[in-house]
């Protein structure tokens, strides 16, 4: 199996708090892998390490075999890594279309001077960027709100806009931080179908933080469980869901009582 994303022996300390302790996660090419755990387990901190926002005290992060541990975020994005955010990464005052156009800035080939003077080549490229953005919005069912400010849309729709913005960077590895947050049951079922399509038809590798366990069981090939910054267990979704330590971690009691 080709490994698309690998974190090995990752540890992060904030003052006296050990946020991550020797965490190891491996995501194979074209897999959908879940990262679950109770609040405060260190999941978002781990994503911040993967994307370059937090530098670990120890450990390495590899993207398609390349050590990116010390590379800045924009270099990782250029190599094909993208993420969504727990609290949204879109600009609320902009429309979905404007957010997607901004996300494609790394693909622009013309110079700032050419853009300022409006040379013919820049106009052609701008139209291409708009077409790319509209294709993504149409795929996610966001075409009807393409020109409405994101901040005025329902939260579940805002989360889809966040996903659309990440897809606009043309990633090969996609990190999703609680993508179903704010969604109703029907929206979550549709999200599951979208993620399966992205993996199957667009060959995307996906690592997702998700609290909605039925969605994890439905779409993930493999699951890792964090608790208090440590890897609690890992395995196939159905077996992890029934693991006594996982039940205890979520319910905040000893395993025997949780199972009972």
GROMACS .gro file of C-alpha atoms in nm:
model
  260
    1UNK     CA    1   0.000   0.000   0.000
    2UNK     CA    2   0.129   0.345  -0.093
    3UNK     CA    3   0.127   0.581   0.205
    4UNK     CA    4  -0.001   0.930   0.126
    5UNK     CA    5   0.028   1.081   0.472
    6UNK     CA    6   0.231   0.961   0.768
    7UNK     CA    7   0.290   1.104   1.114
    8UNK     CA    8   0.543   0.923   1.328
    9UNK     CA    9   0.618   0.972   1.699
   10UNK     CA   10   0.459   1.320   1.705
   11UNK     CA   11   0.469   1.497   2.042
   12UNK     CA   12   0.355   1.850   2.127
   13UNK     CA   13   0.375   2.027   2.461
   14UNK     CA   14   0.219   2.364   2.546
   15UNK     CA   15   0.389   2.470   2.870
   16UNK     CA   16   0.293   2.206   3.125
   17UNK     CA   17   0.031   2.046   2.900
   18UNK     CA   18   0.128   1.741   2.695
   19UNK     CA   19  -0.114   1.791   2.403
   20UNK     CA   20   0.021   1.502   2.194
   21UNK     CA   21   0.237   1.214   2.313
   22UNK     CA   22   0.416   1.000   2.050
   23UNK     CA   23   0.117   0.985   1.814
   24UNK     CA   24   0.154   0.777   1.499
   25UNK     CA   25  -0.100   0.778   1.214
   26UNK     CA   26  -0.071   0.638   0.863
   27UNK     CA   27  -0.313   0.710   0.578
   28UNK     CA   28  -0.285   0.497   0.266
   29UNK     CA   29  -0.342   0.635  -0.081
   30UNK     CA   30  -0.714   0.672  -0.166
   31UNK     CA   31  -0.821   0.575   0.185
   32UNK     CA   32  -1.075   0.753   0.403
   33UNK     CA   33  -0.939   0.739   0.758
   34UNK     CA   34  -1.121   0.865   1.066
   35UNK     CA   35  -0.967   1.034   1.371
   36UNK     CA   36  -1.204   1.028   1.668
   37UNK     CA   37  -1.192   1.092   2.040
   38UNK     CA   38  -1.359   1.300   2.310
   39UNK     CA   39  -1.326   1.678   2.330
   40UNK     CA   40  -0.976   1.784   2.432
   41UNK     CA   41  -0.817   1.465   2.303
   42UNK     CA   42  -0.572   1.656   2.081
   43UNK     CA   43  -0.732   1.595   1.742
   44UNK     CA   44  -0.723   1.953   1.610
   45UNK     CA   45  -0.372   2.004   1.751
   46UNK     CA   46  -0.268   1.698   1.552
   47UNK     CA   47  -0.422   1.848   1.237
   48UNK     CA   48  -0.233   2.170   1.307
   49UNK     CA   49   0.090   1.970   1.317
   50UNK     CA   50   0.005   1.797   0.989
   51UNK     CA   51  -0.065   2.130   0.817
   52UNK     CA   52   0.233   2.319   0.960
   53UNK     CA   53   0.053   2.552   1.201
   54UNK     CA   54   0.216   2.386   1.503
   55UNK     CA   55   0.571   2.253   1.505
   56UNK     CA   56   0.608   1.936   1.713
   57UNK     CA   57   0.876   1.897   1.980
   58UNK     CA   58   0.951   1.556   1.829
   59UNK     CA   59   0.836   1.337   1.544
   60UNK     CA   60   0.801   1.365   1.167
   61UNK     CA   61   0.526   1.428   0.912
   62UNK     CA   62   0.563   1.287   0.562
   63UNK     CA   63   0.347   1.374   0.262
   64UNK     CA   64   0.379   1.117  -0.015
   65UNK     CA   65   0.718   1.014   0.123
   66UNK     CA   66   0.858   1.367   0.157
   67UNK     CA   67   0.945   1.495   0.503
   68UNK     CA   68   0.739   1.814   0.545
   69UNK     CA   69   0.780   1.852   0.922
   70UNK     CA   70   0.959   2.186   0.891
   71UNK     CA   71   0.788   2.314   0.577
   72UNK     CA   72   0.548   2.611   0.608
   73UNK     CA   73   0.178   2.564   0.539
   74UNK     CA   74   0.178   2.718   0.191
   75UNK     CA   75   0.448   2.474   0.078
   76UNK     CA   76   0.237   2.180   0.196
   77UNK     CA   77  -0.065   2.320   0.013
   78UNK     CA   78   0.142   2.348  -0.305
   79UNK     CA   79   0.235   1.981  -0.261
   80UNK     CA   80  -0.133   1.880  -0.252
   81UNK     CA   81  -0.245   1.908   0.111
   82UNK     CA   82  -0.568   2.089   0.199
   83UNK     CA   83  -0.787   2.112   0.507
   84UNK     CA   84  -1.116   2.236   0.640
   85UNK     CA   85  -1.162   2.390   0.984
   86UNK     CA   86  -1.359   2.313   1.296
   87UNK     CA   87  -1.469   2.677   1.314
   88UNK     CA   88  -1.473   2.744   0.938
   89UNK     CA   89  -1.188   2.865   0.718
   90UNK     CA   90  -1.400   3.071   0.480
   91UNK     CA   91  -1.428   3.451   0.483
   92UNK     CA   92  -1.787   3.518   0.603
   93UNK     CA   93  -1.820   3.852   0.423
   94UNK     CA   94  -1.733   3.696   0.085
   95UNK     CA   95  -1.962   3.482  -0.130
   96UNK     CA   96  -1.889   3.113  -0.191
   97UNK     CA   97  -1.769   3.200  -0.541
   98UNK     CA   98  -1.533   3.468  -0.411
   99UNK     CA   99  -1.396   3.232  -0.146
  100UNK     CA  100  -1.320   2.970  -0.411
  101UNK     CA  101  -1.154   3.223  -0.640
  102UNK     CA  102  -0.932   3.337  -0.352
  103UNK     CA  103  -0.843   2.976  -0.271
  104UNK     CA  104  -0.709   2.929  -0.625
  105UNK     CA  105  -0.448   3.206  -0.596
  106UNK     CA  106  -0.169   2.947  -0.592
  107UNK     CA  107  -0.267   2.835  -0.943
  108UNK     CA  108  -0.250   3.183  -1.099
  109UNK     CA  109   0.021   3.205  -1.363
  110UNK     CA  110   0.012   3.574  -1.451
  111UNK     CA  111   0.218   3.837  -1.267
  112UNK     CA  112   0.072   4.099  -1.028
  113UNK     CA  113   0.151   4.369  -1.287
  114UNK     CA  114  -0.035   4.180  -1.559
  115UNK     CA  115  -0.334   4.146  -1.327
  116UNK     CA  116  -0.335   4.514  -1.244
  117UNK     CA  117  -0.323   4.618  -1.610
  118UNK     CA  118  -0.583   4.363  -1.721
  119UNK     CA  119  -0.387   4.205  -2.006
  120UNK     CA  120  -0.588   3.967  -2.231
  121UNK     CA  121  -0.416   3.658  -2.093
  122UNK     CA  122  -0.520   3.743  -1.739
  123UNK     CA  123  -0.886   3.772  -1.840
  124UNK     CA  124  -0.877   3.427  -1.999
  125UNK     CA  125  -0.720   3.279  -1.689
  126UNK     CA  126  -0.972   3.450  -1.461
  127UNK     CA  127  -1.256   3.296  -1.660
  128UNK     CA  128  -1.093   2.955  -1.619
  129UNK     CA  129  -1.075   3.005  -1.243
  130UNK     CA  130  -1.444   3.100  -1.237
  131UNK     CA  131  -1.533   2.785  -1.434
  132UNK     CA  132  -1.336   2.569  -1.192
  133UNK     CA  133  -1.509   2.732  -0.895
  134UNK     CA  134  -1.855   2.694  -1.046
  135UNK     CA  135  -1.796   2.325  -1.117
  136UNK     CA  136  -1.711   2.266  -0.751
  137UNK     CA  137  -2.010   2.469  -0.630
  138UNK     CA  138  -2.241   2.277  -0.864
  139UNK     CA  139  -2.103   1.942  -0.746
  140UNK     CA  140  -2.168   2.032  -0.381
  141UNK     CA  141  -2.512   2.176  -0.453
  142UNK     CA  142  -2.408   2.532  -0.372
  143UNK     CA  143  -2.479   2.699  -0.707
  144UNK     CA  144  -2.796   2.867  -0.582
  145UNK     CA  145  -2.605   3.048  -0.305
  146UNK     CA  146  -2.291   3.121  -0.506
  147UNK     CA  147  -2.339   3.499  -0.479
  148UNK     CA  148  -2.468   3.520  -0.122
  149UNK     CA  149  -2.236   3.613   0.170
  150UNK     CA  150  -2.125   3.294   0.340
  151UNK     CA  151  -2.185   3.440   0.686
  152UNK     CA  152  -2.560   3.460   0.621
  153UNK     CA  153  -2.599   3.095   0.519
  154UNK     CA  154  -2.705   2.807   0.750
  155UNK     CA  155  -2.410   2.659   0.939
  156UNK     CA  156  -2.429   2.325   0.759
  157UNK     CA  157  -2.411   2.508   0.426
  158UNK     CA  158  -2.116   2.709   0.553
  159UNK     CA  159  -1.937   2.382   0.628
  160UNK     CA  160  -1.996   2.273   0.268
  161UNK     CA  161  -1.851   2.607   0.153
  162UNK     CA  162  -1.545   2.532   0.365
  163UNK     CA  163  -1.512   2.194   0.190
  164UNK     CA  164  -1.556   2.361  -0.149
  165UNK     CA  165  -1.280   2.611  -0.068
  166UNK     CA  166  -1.043   2.327   0.023
  167UNK     CA  167  -1.127   2.143  -0.299
  168UNK     CA  168  -1.050   2.459  -0.499
  169UNK     CA  169  -0.682   2.423  -0.407
  170UNK     CA  170  -0.680   2.096  -0.611
  171UNK     CA  171  -0.555   1.867  -0.332
  172UNK     CA  172  -0.450   1.504  -0.335
  173UNK     CA  173  -0.470   1.472   0.046
  174UNK     CA  174  -0.770   1.630   0.218
  175UNK     CA  175  -0.796   1.686   0.595
  176UNK     CA  176  -1.149   1.746   0.723
  177UNK     CA  177  -1.209   1.885   1.073
  178UNK     CA  178  -1.562   1.786   1.181
  179UNK     CA  179  -1.716   1.821   0.833
  180UNK     CA  180  -2.067   1.720   0.946
  181UNK     CA  181  -2.090   1.980   1.224
  182UNK     CA  182  -2.421   2.165   1.207
  183UNK     CA  183  -2.575   1.924   0.956
  184UNK     CA  184  -2.902   1.738   0.985
  185UNK     CA  185  -2.941   1.363   0.913
  186UNK     CA  186  -3.016   1.408   0.543
  187UNK     CA  187  -2.724   1.648   0.497
  188UNK     CA  188  -2.493   1.400   0.671
  189UNK     CA  189  -2.605   1.117   0.443
  190UNK     CA  190  -2.532   1.337   0.143
  191UNK     CA  191  -2.193   1.430   0.288
  192UNK     CA  192  -2.107   1.062   0.319
  193UNK     CA  193  -2.192   1.011  -0.049
  194UNK     CA  194  -1.980   1.315  -0.141
  195UNK     CA  195  -1.677   1.183   0.048
  196UNK     CA  196  -1.709   0.841  -0.114
  197UNK     CA  197  -1.730   1.008  -0.456
  198UNK     CA  198  -1.422   1.220  -0.388
  199UNK     CA  199  -1.224   0.909  -0.301
  200UNK     CA  200  -1.353   0.691  -0.582
  201UNK     CA  201  -1.378   0.933  -0.874
  202UNK     CA  202  -1.121   1.201  -0.788
  203UNK     CA  203  -0.868   0.969  -0.618
  204UNK     CA  204  -0.853   1.182  -0.305
  205UNK     CA  205  -0.700   1.057   0.019
  206UNK     CA  206  -0.900   1.177   0.319
  207UNK     CA  207  -0.825   1.203   0.691
  208UNK     CA  208  -1.122   1.329   0.889
  209UNK     CA  209  -1.194   1.432   1.247
  210UNK     CA  210  -1.555   1.343   1.311
  211UNK     CA  211  -1.780   1.305   1.617
  212UNK     CA  212  -2.073   1.155   1.430
  213UNK     CA  213  -1.985   0.787   1.470
  214UNK     CA  214  -2.242   0.651   1.217
  215UNK     CA  215  -2.078   0.865   0.945
  216UNK     CA  216  -1.735   0.733   1.045
  217UNK     CA  217  -1.855   0.373   1.035
  218UNK     CA  218  -2.025   0.432   0.699
  219UNK     CA  219  -1.740   0.591   0.503
  220UNK     CA  220  -1.407   0.520   0.677
  221UNK     CA  221  -1.174   0.233   0.595
  222UNK     CA  222  -0.977   0.268   0.917
  223UNK     CA  223  -1.008   0.464   1.241
  224UNK     CA  224  -0.763   0.603   1.497
  225UNK     CA  225  -0.877   0.704   1.846
  226UNK     CA  226  -0.704   0.976   2.048
  227UNK     CA  227  -0.756   1.035   2.419
  228UNK     CA  228  -0.561   1.284   2.633
  229UNK     CA  229  -0.309   1.327   2.351
  230UNK     CA  230  -0.228   0.956   2.323
  231UNK     CA  231  -0.332   0.698   2.068
  232UNK     CA  232  -0.591   0.486   2.248
  233UNK     CA  233  -0.656   0.230   1.976
  234UNK     CA  234  -0.690   0.186   1.601
  235UNK     CA  235  -0.862  -0.052   1.366
  236UNK     CA  236  -1.163  -0.101   1.141
  237UNK     CA  237  -1.460   0.122   1.229
  238UNK     CA  238  -1.695  -0.154   1.348
  239UNK     CA  239  -1.440  -0.301   1.589
  240UNK     CA  240  -1.325   0.038   1.720
  241UNK     CA  241  -1.686   0.139   1.784
  242UNK     CA  242  -1.726  -0.155   2.023
  243UNK     CA  243  -1.385  -0.124   2.192
  244UNK     CA  244  -1.431  -0.102   2.574
  245UNK     CA  245  -1.166   0.170   2.611
  246UNK     CA  246  -1.329   0.380   2.339
  247UNK     CA  247  -1.668   0.349   2.508
  248UNK     CA  248  -1.515   0.446   2.840
  249UNK     CA  249  -1.333   0.746   2.690
  250UNK     CA  250  -1.651   0.884   2.540
  251UNK     CA  251  -1.872   0.816   2.842
  252UNK     CA  252  -1.616   0.921   3.102
  253UNK     CA  253  -1.635   0.608   3.315
  254UNK     CA  254  -1.458   0.274   3.349
  255UNK     CA  255  -1.504   0.026   3.067
  256UNK     CA  256  -1.706  -0.228   3.262
  257UNK     CA  257  -1.961   0.033   3.372
  258UNK     CA  258  -1.975   0.183   3.023
  259UNK     CA  259  -2.049  -0.153   2.863
  260UNK     CA  260  -2.308  -0.231   3.129
   0.00000   0.00000   0.00000
